[in-house]
Coordinates of C-alpha atoms in Angstrom, one line a residue:
Chain A
M1 CA 56.5 49.7 54.4
P2 CA 59.4 51.9 55.5
F3 CA 61.0 48.8 57.2
N4 CA 60.7 46.9 53.9
A5 CA 62.2 49.8 52.0
V6 CA 65.2 50.0 54.3
A7 CA 65.7 46.2 54.2
S8 CA 65.4 46.3 50.4
D9 CA 68.1 49.0 50.2
E10 CA 70.4 47.1 52.6
A11 CA 69.9 43.9 50.7
S12 CA 70.6 45.6 47.4
L13 CA 73.8 47.0 48.8
V14 CA 75.0 43.7 50.3
I15 CA 74.3 41.9 47.1
S16 CA 76.1 44.5 45.1
E17 CA 79.1 44.2 47.4
A18 CA 79.1 40.4 47.1
N19 CA 78.8 40.7 43.3
N20 CA 81.9 43.0 43.2
K21 CA 83.8 40.6 45.5
L22 CA 83.0 37.7 43.4
K23 CA 84.2 39.5 40.2
M24 CA 87.4 40.4 42.0
A25 CA 87.9 36.9 43.2
F26 CA 87.4 35.6 39.7
E27 CA 89.9 38.1 38.3
A28 CA 92.4 36.9 40.9
V29 CA 91.8 33.3 39.9
L30 CA 92.3 34.3 36.2
D31 CA 95.6 35.9 37.1
A32 CA 96.7 32.8 39.0
E33 CA 95.7 30.7 36.0
K34 CA 97.7 32.9 33.6
A35 CA 100.7 32.5 35.9
G36 CA 100.4 28.8 35.4
A37 CA 98.7 27.8 38.7
N38 CA 96.2 24.9 38.9
V39 CA 92.9 26.7 39.8
S40 CA 90.5 23.7 39.7
D41 CA 89.9 23.9 43.5
L42 CA 89.3 27.6 43.4
I43 CA 86.8 27.3 40.5
I44 CA 84.9 24.8 42.7
Q45 CA 84.8 27.3 45.5
L46 CA 83.8 30.1 43.2
N47 CA 80.9 28.0 42.0
S48 CA 79.8 27.6 45.6
A49 CA 80.0 31.3 46.1
G50 CA 78.1 31.8 42.8
V51 CA 75.3 29.6 43.9
L52 CA 75.0 31.6 47.1
L53 CA 74.9 34.9 45.3
A54 CA 72.3 33.6 42.8
E55 CA 70.2 32.4 45.7
A56 CA 70.6 35.9 47.3
E57 CA 69.5 37.6 44.1
N58 CA 66.6 35.2 43.6
A59 CA 65.5 35.8 47.3
Y60 CA 65.8 39.5 46.6
R61 CA 63.5 39.2 43.6
V62 CA 60.7 37.6 45.7
G63 CA 61.2 40.1 48.5
V64 CA 62.8 37.8 51.1
F65 CA 65.5 40.4 52.0
S66 CA 66.8 38.8 55.2
E67 CA 67.7 35.6 53.3
A68 CA 69.1 37.7 50.5
V69 CA 71.4 39.5 52.9
S70 CA 72.6 36.4 54.7
K71 CA 73.3 34.5 51.4
A72 CA 75.1 37.5 50.0
E73 CA 77.3 37.9 53.1
E74 CA 78.1 34.2 53.0
C75 CA 79.1 34.7 49.4
S76 CA 81.3 37.7 50.2
M77 CA 83.2 35.7 52.9
L78 CA 83.8 32.8 50.5
A79 CA 84.9 35.2 47.7
D80 CA 87.4 36.9 50.1
G81 CA 88.8 33.4 50.9
V82 CA 89.1 32.5 47.3
M83 CA 90.9 35.8 46.5
G84 CA 93.4 35.3 49.3
E85 CA 94.1 31.7 48.1
A86 CA 94.3 32.9 44.4
L87 CA 96.9 35.6 45.3
Q88 CA 99.0 33.0 47.1
L89 CA 98.7 30.5 44.3
R90 CA 99.7 33.2 41.7
D91 CA 102.8 34.2 43.7
S92 CA 103.9 30.6 44.1
A93 CA 103.2 30.0 40.4
I94 CA 105.3 33.0 39.4
V95 CA 108.2 31.7 41.6
N96 CA 107.8 28.2 40.0
A97 CA 107.7 29.7 36.5
Q98 CA 111.0 31.6 37.3
T99 CA 112.6 28.4 38.5
V100 CA 111.5 26.6 35.4
F101 CA 112.7 29.4 33.2
W102 CA 116.2 29.5 34.7
H103 CA 116.4 25.7 34.7
N104 CA 115.4 25.6 31.0
L105 CA 117.8 28.5 30.1
M106 CA 120.7 26.7 31.8
F107 CA 119.8 23.5 30.1
S108 CA 119.6 25.3 26.7
I109 CA 122.9 27.1 27.1
F110 CA 125.0 24.1 28.5
E111 CA 123.5 21.4 26.3
G112 CA 123.6 23.6 23.2
A113 CA 127.2 24.5 23.9
A114 CA 128.1 20.9 24.4
F115 CA 126.4 19.9 21.2
L116 CA 128.2 22.6 19.3
F117 CA 131.5 21.4 20.7
V118 CA 130.8 17.8 19.7
I119 CA 129.7 18.9 16.2
F120 CA 132.9 21.1 15.9
F121 CA 135.0 18.1 17.0
V122 CA 133.3 15.7 14.6
W123 CA 133.7 18.3 11.8
G124 CA 137.5 18.5 12.5
W125 CA 137.9 14.8 12.5
F126 CA 135.8 14.4 9.3
R127 CA 137.8 17.2 7.5
R128 CA 141.1 15.4 8.3
V129 CA 139.7 12.1 7.0
Y130 CA 138.3 13.8 3.9
V131 CA 141.5 15.6 3.1
K132 CA 143.6 12.4 3.7
R133 CA 141.4 10.5 1.4
I134 CA 141.7 13.1 -1.3
V135 CA 145.5 13.2 -1.0
N136 CA 145.8 9.4 -1.1
M137 CA 143.7 9.2 -4.3
K138 CA 145.7 8.0 -7.4
P139 CA 145.6 10.4 -10.3
E140 CA 143.9 9.2 -13.5
V141 CA 145.5 9.9 -16.8
V142 CA 143.1 10.8 -19.6
S143 CA 144.2 10.4 -23.2
D144 CA 144.0 13.4 -25.5
D145 CA 144.1 11.2 -28.6
E146 CA 141.4 11.9 -31.1
A147 CA 139.1 9.0 -31.9
Chain B
M1 CA 131.5 13.1 -4.8
M2 CA 130.5 16.0 -2.5
K3 CA 133.0 18.8 -2.0
L4 CA 134.4 19.7 1.5
E5 CA 132.4 23.0 1.3
D6 CA 129.2 21.0 0.9
Y7 CA 129.9 18.9 3.9
K8 CA 130.6 22.1 5.8
V9 CA 127.1 23.3 5.0
V10 CA 125.7 20.0 6.2
F11 CA 127.6 20.2 9.5
A12 CA 126.6 23.9 10.0
S13 CA 122.9 23.0 9.4
L14 CA 123.1 20.1 11.9
G15 CA 124.7 22.4 14.5
L16 CA 121.9 25.0 13.9
I17 CA 119.1 22.4 14.2
G18 CA 120.7 21.0 17.4
V19 CA 121.0 24.4 19.0
L20 CA 117.3 25.1 18.2
L21 CA 116.3 21.8 19.6
F22 CA 118.2 22.4 22.9
A23 CA 116.8 25.9 23.0
S24 CA 113.2 24.8 22.5
P25 CA 112.3 24.4 26.2
T26 CA 113.3 28.0 26.8
L27 CA 111.8 29.3 23.5
G28 CA 108.6 27.4 24.4
L29 CA 108.1 29.7 27.4
F30 CA 107.9 32.7 25.1
L31 CA 106.5 31.4 21.8
H32 CA 102.8 30.5 21.9
L33 CA 101.2 28.9 18.9
P34 CA 97.7 30.3 18.1
G35 CA 95.0 28.2 19.8
G36 CA 91.8 26.9 18.2
E37 CA 88.6 28.8 17.8
K38 CA 87.2 30.2 21.1
F39 CA 83.6 29.6 21.8
S40 CA 81.0 28.6 24.4
E41 CA 78.4 25.9 24.1
F42 CA 74.9 26.4 25.4
W43 CA 72.2 23.8 25.3
L44 CA 68.8 22.8 26.5
L45 CA 67.8 19.1 26.8
G46 CA 64.5 17.4 27.6
P47 CA 63.8 15.5 30.8
G48 CA 65.5 12.4 29.5
H49 CA 68.8 14.2 28.8
M50 CA 68.0 14.1 25.1
A51 CA 67.1 16.8 22.6
E52 CA 63.5 15.5 22.6
A53 CA 60.4 15.3 24.7
Y54 CA 60.5 19.0 25.6
P55 CA 57.5 20.2 27.5
F56 CA 55.0 21.8 25.1
E57 CA 51.4 21.4 26.2
V58 CA 51.6 22.8 29.7
R59 CA 48.9 23.6 32.3
A60 CA 48.8 25.1 35.7
G61 CA 49.9 23.2 38.8
E62 CA 52.1 20.7 37.0
N63 CA 55.9 20.5 37.3
Y64 CA 58.0 20.4 34.2
M65 CA 61.8 19.9 33.9
V66 CA 64.5 20.5 31.3
Y67 CA 68.3 20.5 31.5
V68 CA 70.4 23.5 30.8
G69 CA 74.1 23.2 30.0
V70 CA 77.1 25.3 29.3
G71 CA 80.5 24.3 27.9
N72 CA 83.6 26.6 28.0
H73 CA 86.1 26.5 25.1
M74 CA 87.3 30.1 25.5
G75 CA 90.9 29.2 26.2
S76 CA 90.8 30.1 29.9
S77 CA 88.4 30.0 32.8
A78 CA 85.2 31.9 32.3
Y79 CA 82.4 33.3 34.5
Y80 CA 79.0 32.9 33.0
L81 CA 75.5 34.1 33.8
V82 CA 72.4 32.2 32.6
Y83 CA 69.3 34.3 32.7
V84 CA 65.9 32.5 32.6
K85 CA 63.3 34.7 31.0
F86 CA 59.6 34.3 30.0
R87 CA 57.7 36.0 27.2
N88 CA 54.5 35.9 25.2
Q89 CA 54.4 36.2 21.4
T90 CA 54.5 40.0 21.3
E91 CA 57.5 40.5 23.6
P92 CA 61.0 40.6 22.1
L93 CA 63.6 37.8 22.0
P94 CA 67.3 38.5 22.0
N95 CA 68.5 39.9 18.6
A96 CA 71.2 37.6 17.3
T97 CA 72.1 40.0 14.4
A98 CA 72.5 43.0 16.6
E99 CA 73.9 40.8 19.4
T100 CA 71.6 42.4 21.9
P101 CA 69.7 40.6 24.8
S102 CA 66.0 40.7 25.4
P103 CA 65.0 43.7 27.5
L104 CA 62.8 41.5 29.6
L105 CA 63.8 41.1 33.3
P106 CA 65.3 37.7 34.3
L107 CA 63.2 35.5 36.5
F108 CA 66.1 33.3 37.7
T109 CA 69.8 33.5 37.5
Y110 CA 72.5 30.8 37.4
K111 CA 76.1 31.9 38.1
I112 CA 78.7 29.5 36.7
F113 CA 82.4 29.4 36.8
L114 CA 84.1 27.0 34.3
E115 CA 87.6 26.0 33.5
D116 CA 88.6 25.8 29.9
G117 CA 87.2 22.6 28.5
G118 CA 84.8 22.3 31.4
T119 CA 81.0 21.7 31.2
W120 CA 78.1 22.5 33.5
E121 CA 74.6 21.1 33.5
Q122 CA 71.7 21.6 35.9
P123 CA 68.0 20.8 35.9
L124 CA 65.5 23.7 35.4
N125 CA 62.2 23.0 37.1
F126 CA 59.3 25.2 36.4
S127 CA 55.5 25.3 36.9
F128 CA 52.7 27.7 36.4
H129 CA 50.1 28.9 38.9
D130 CA 47.1 31.2 38.9
V131 CA 46.5 30.7 35.2
S132 CA 43.2 32.1 34.0
F133 CA 41.4 32.0 30.7
K134 CA 38.9 34.6 29.6
D135 CA 37.5 35.1 26.1
D136 CA 40.4 34.8 23.8
R137 CA 43.0 35.6 26.5
C138 CA 45.1 33.6 28.9
L139 CA 46.9 35.1 31.9
V140 CA 49.7 33.4 33.7
G141 CA 49.8 34.8 37.2
N142 CA 52.7 33.1 38.9
L143 CA 55.7 31.2 37.5
T144 CA 57.8 29.0 39.8
V145 CA 61.4 28.4 38.6
N146 CA 63.5 26.1 40.7
G147 CA 61.4 26.7 43.8
I148 CA 61.3 30.5 43.4
T149 CA 57.8 31.8 42.7
L150 CA 57.5 35.1 40.9
N151 CA 54.4 37.1 40.0
V152 CA 54.7 37.5 36.2
G153 CA 51.2 38.5 35.2
K154 CA 51.8 37.5 31.6
P155 CA 48.9 37.6 29.1
A156 CA 48.7 35.8 25.8
L157 CA 46.1 36.1 23.1
W158 CA 44.6 33.1 21.3
D159 CA 46.7 32.2 18.3
S160 CA 44.0 31.2 15.8
E161 CA 46.5 30.1 13.2
N162 CA 48.5 27.7 15.4
K163 CA 45.6 27.1 17.9
G164 CA 47.0 27.9 21.3
Y165 CA 48.0 30.4 23.9
F166 CA 51.8 30.5 23.3
Y167 CA 54.5 31.5 25.6
Q168 CA 58.3 31.0 25.3
L169 CA 60.7 30.1 28.1
F170 CA 64.1 31.2 27.0
L171 CA 67.6 31.4 28.5
E172 CA 70.3 33.8 27.7
L173 CA 74.1 33.2 28.2
W174 CA 76.2 36.2 29.4
I175 CA 79.9 36.2 30.0
Y176 CA 82.2 38.2 32.2
D177 CA 84.5 40.5 30.3
E178 CA 87.7 41.1 32.3
A179 CA 88.6 44.3 30.3
S180 CA 85.3 46.1 30.9
R181 CA 84.8 44.4 34.3
D182 CA 81.2 43.7 33.5
F183 CA 79.0 41.0 31.9
H184 CA 78.0 41.2 28.3
F185 CA 75.5 39.2 26.3
H186 CA 77.4 36.2 24.7
N187 CA 74.9 36.2 21.8
R188 CA 73.6 32.7 22.7
F189 CA 70.2 31.8 23.8
V190 CA 68.0 28.7 23.9
S191 CA 64.2 28.5 24.2
I192 CA 61.2 26.2 24.2
W193 CA 57.7 27.1 23.1
L194 CA 54.9 26.4 25.6
N195 CA 51.2 26.1 24.8
M196 CA 49.2 26.9 27.9
T197 CA 46.2 24.6 28.1
T198 CA 43.2 24.5 30.4
P199 CA 43.4 22.1 33.4
I200 CA 41.9 18.6 32.9

């Protein structure tokens, strides 16, 4: 009985640790996703870790503590790997987002300025044509005679 | 004929529209339109992958199967838990109005990670063992869920109105909340009624 009690406590601790690591790994994946990274591969890995943790918890419920510990440890390792990859993905996504931002900003400024210049040029040409047309118009004389 | 001032307004408008169009790639990085409704799907299908032929008349020693599924439409990836629980007629179900889960302990857990728009489906196999009948009482000793056998020791009294010993296998959906760093009941559950019968 004492052996089982120790094993149960140990298993509970390892499962709890794996649970926390999985939560942290998921949060890291969410951060990477918010930064614009493609997290499909990481979600697949998280699911594998989730299956392991669920198996660990199910083994714990039926009292197979050694299996619970080994599955939970496997889950922790997988979660650690996912977290590392997620942080890398997030960092590269942030760099990519900054590049895209500056590219878009330059595009907006230069293309917008070029467009305004063209519009201004066309407006100048149009005004000259308009004024010339008005000046060249023949005046019409309207009679004041009463009917 | 339009006056020169009117044409000026037309050109100014064209200039403004053009500038906005060229600025749209940059503005798009900051302006986000409101998305659709955020929700999760949760379903239970019969053995033929249809909403029919669910197990109902059950007996000890036989295997039964249903499919459980989850769909994520929460706008981002989500971390779900599905708890498999088992009750008799006197034990509480989740309360949809109060949005509280059933206090019964889960017999089996699924842990699911889904991207936005993703779905997940798995078979749920279950069987009953050590089922005894005495007078107007039925006792389910062990319940096996996906190969995991648990001692449940669940009694049910004879329901004279509906004529059977009724149990309910139900599944709750929980979701991980990033803000509180914990799971909370997602106020969704699915269930099937089971009538425990004597072996043939």
